[in-house]
């Protein structure tokens, strides 16, 4: 035995209840069941057992619903039992269709009541009365109903007829049956047939219609109908409850006409839902969204608008939203909005929108036209995004840009920006405009138009190249010709052409910065020129000029150096010029040079340098430092001047002094000797006869030596006079022939070994210093005597030279003079070197003086000579008178 409920009874209770139930059933013939609170059979009458074919079957304690394989397991029956048990209210004459074996379903009127027991559990009494079979009229009615049913089944609506105050289903068409899921309803009350609607208000409605006779129209009324065990379906119905009346006009039923509009309602609801969801989405978008109609009236604003502006729906719709826009921006915003609508074109505008608290913030409004699926214009949809921070940043960037432009404008470095292919001058600061020699009107014009003079110069091409390749161009000291003040002027500039790129890396222009270096380039050019001039000058200089860097390494040698050494610059640089210094001076020089390098002091030194023939030549070497402004050494310039001649002259001077002392010594010694002799003789005069004493020759010798000494001294004096330019001429007119003769006589007086002849063709008078001319003749003759040790003949000639000139020549047949010495012998102290064994006294000043004297008379000295054959010296003077 299976207990349907856990509400277990004790054995004792069970016995009491069973006994009690049996007592009830034994006396009643009608079909009756006694059930406990668990709906288990306590007892059943025979009538019940007969009716439901349960004779001989033990059923005590079985659940009523298990009887005859669930014959009574009817949901409505179960509900009814539970209802009675719960409420205690009895059910009378409730119709149930119960399936009977072989007979099919039969209708029973069932009564259920609760029998309260004082001691134990309550019990339920359930009686069954089989309902009568249909009468004839019932059958007719059934026919009518069938026809009615047939007709109704064709209508698209669900139709049924409910009979009686309990609303028993009398007729229902197919659509109605379908609506209820084809359940068994006919003969059942609404409550029984569709118990799920009992708490949905329909029965109350039916009751109301039945009671009042007023039809009821339901619209899209929701109903929950059971489709399966625990499954309910939501349906929406449009229905009419129309009361029906019997022949007496009394309401006897209700005609229900139902149209299932679930699909439409659900479709509409789906649309509404999707719209709602869309709005929810729109509301969730972190932006303000607005929607307008074709007339330019805002019909929808999402939640964000209201929370942002604090406006309400009424004030913001239409054009009310404009009120929240900053007064300064309102007009423009309105214009854009209406224009966008008119042209059905999207637009974007920034404006200040007032926040709830009155603060204005920048927003960006972007709108676009809205079209339906058929392409019809529906209005606009737009979004508003708060761009306040960005705008501020943008303003800041613009401000920075502005400031930057200001800086560029103020900058002293010439700056310009060119944009686009035509290289339009977008920006050019004052410095650049000044550099171009133009005015501000060039800004905004293409570069080639602003500076047409650039045509033919490489710059436009260079700029184009920068645009094409993106490679910066660096101009260094580039020469630019610009039209400044109506004149083409050349300048030199260091500049850059730098590509400018946008945020996507695309080149949109060029930044040009330039510095005028004209001055430095010009000075460099000048420097180069002066360097060139220096070299030229250095080459022209008689000395050997060289340049060394601050470390003393030779970097330049002038032509004289190259000529002198026979080497080229490279060789000289390699070896340095110091290698040419004579070993005797080299060490000293290098020591001094090192000193110079470290101290920066200049130096001067005499040294010998070896020439290309290997001969050492005396030079005066001077090294001088060229210094920077700060005093540091920049380079060295060395000049080596040949002083060989000076050196030789010095040497000759030394020799001269040696000779002077020697020459003076001889006459003085001699004079001294004769004077002593004369003194001795005078002493002896007292003792001997004076006449026998050799006084005359002694005095003659003294005289001769004194003459020599006098001449020597006057020559030295003349020398210094000439040096001091104090040699004065005492000019007078005299007979030259006479002077020559007198001179020869004088010489002959002291010189007896040589034969001096004189030959003259005429008598010549000259205007001259007689003594000085005499001095010249003496010098010529004395030399002729001195340098002709092996020959005695000396020939003097006085001959006319042209019309008004006279030549006096002195010819000897002595040692002669080599041609190389023709000129040199007229120099001071110059004496032709002779072999050691042949010494000739003299100082080398006689011919020098003679030459000076004749030159001062505007005359000329000439020499004809051949080494070993003799010489002929002559001078020519102007004559004042010539007579034969
Ligand atoms: P000095 O005779 O005292 O040396 P001068 O000036 O008179 O000086 O002469 C210069 C040099 O010229 C002489 O030293 C000599 O070498 C040369 N000289 C002058 N006259 C003659 C001459 N007639 N024959 C050869 N050499 C001469």
Coordinates of C-alpha atoms and ligand atoms in Angstrom, one line a residue, residues 659 715 779-780 783-788 810 812 814-817 825-827 830-834 840-849 863 865 870-873, ligand 1:
X659 CA 146.1 97.9 -42.7
X715 CA 141.5 110.1 -47.6
X779 CA 145.1 108.1 -57.3
X780 CA 145.0 106.7 -60.9
X783 CA 147.7 102.8 -58.5
X784 CA 149.2 102.4 -62.0
X785 CA 152.6 102.5 -60.3
X786 CA 151.6 100.3 -57.4
X787 CA 150.0 97.5 -59.5
X788 CA 152.6 97.4 -62.2
X810 CA 146.1 106.6 -67.1
X812 CA 149.6 100.9 -67.1
X814 CA 150.7 95.9 -64.7
X815 CA 148.6 93.0 -63.1
X816 CA 145.3 94.2 -64.6
X817 CA 141.9 93.6 -63.2
X825 CA 136.9 98.0 -57.0
X826 CA 135.0 101.2 -56.8
X827 CA 133.3 100.1 -53.5
X830 CA 137.2 96.7 -51.7
X831 CA 140.4 95.3 -52.8
X832 CA 141.0 92.5 -55.3
X833 CA 142.4 89.5 -53.6
X834 CA 145.9 88.6 -54.8
X840 CA 150.1 95.7 -52.3
X841 CA 149.6 98.2 -49.6
X842 CA 146.4 100.2 -49.6
X843 CA 142.9 100.4 -48.0
X844 CA 140.6 100.2 -50.9
X845 CA 139.3 103.7 -50.6
X846 CA 141.2 105.5 -53.3
X847 CA 139.0 104.5 -56.3
X848 CA 135.8 104.9 -54.1
X849 CA 136.8 108.5 -53.4
X863 CA 138.0 101.2 -66.9
X865 CA 141.6 96.2 -68.2
X870 CA 147.4 96.1 -67.5
X871 CA 144.7 98.6 -66.9
X872 CA 143.5 101.9 -68.2
X873 CA 141.5 104.1 -65.9
Ligands
LIG1 P1 144.2 100.7 -52.9 O1 145.0 100.8 -54.1 O2 144.7 101.6 -51.8 O3 144.0 99.3 -52.5 P2 142.2 101.8 -54.6 O4 140.8 102.2 -54.3 O5 143.0 102.9 -55.2 O6 142.8 101.2 -53.2 O7 142.1 100.6 -55.5 C1 141.2 99.5 -55.3 C2 141.8 98.3 -55.9 O8 141.8 98.3 -57.3 C3 143.2 98.0 -55.6 O9 143.3 97.3 -54.3 C4 143.6 97.1 -56.7 O10 143.3 95.8 -56.4 C5 142.8 97.6 -57.8 N1 143.5 98.5 -58.7 C6 143.4 99.8 -58.7 N2 144.2 100.3 -59.7 C7 144.8 99.3 -60.3 C8 145.6 99.1 -61.4 N3 146.1 100.2 -62.1 N4 146.0 97.9 -61.8 C9 145.5 96.8 -61.2 N5 144.7 96.9 -60.1 C10 144.3 98.1 -59.7

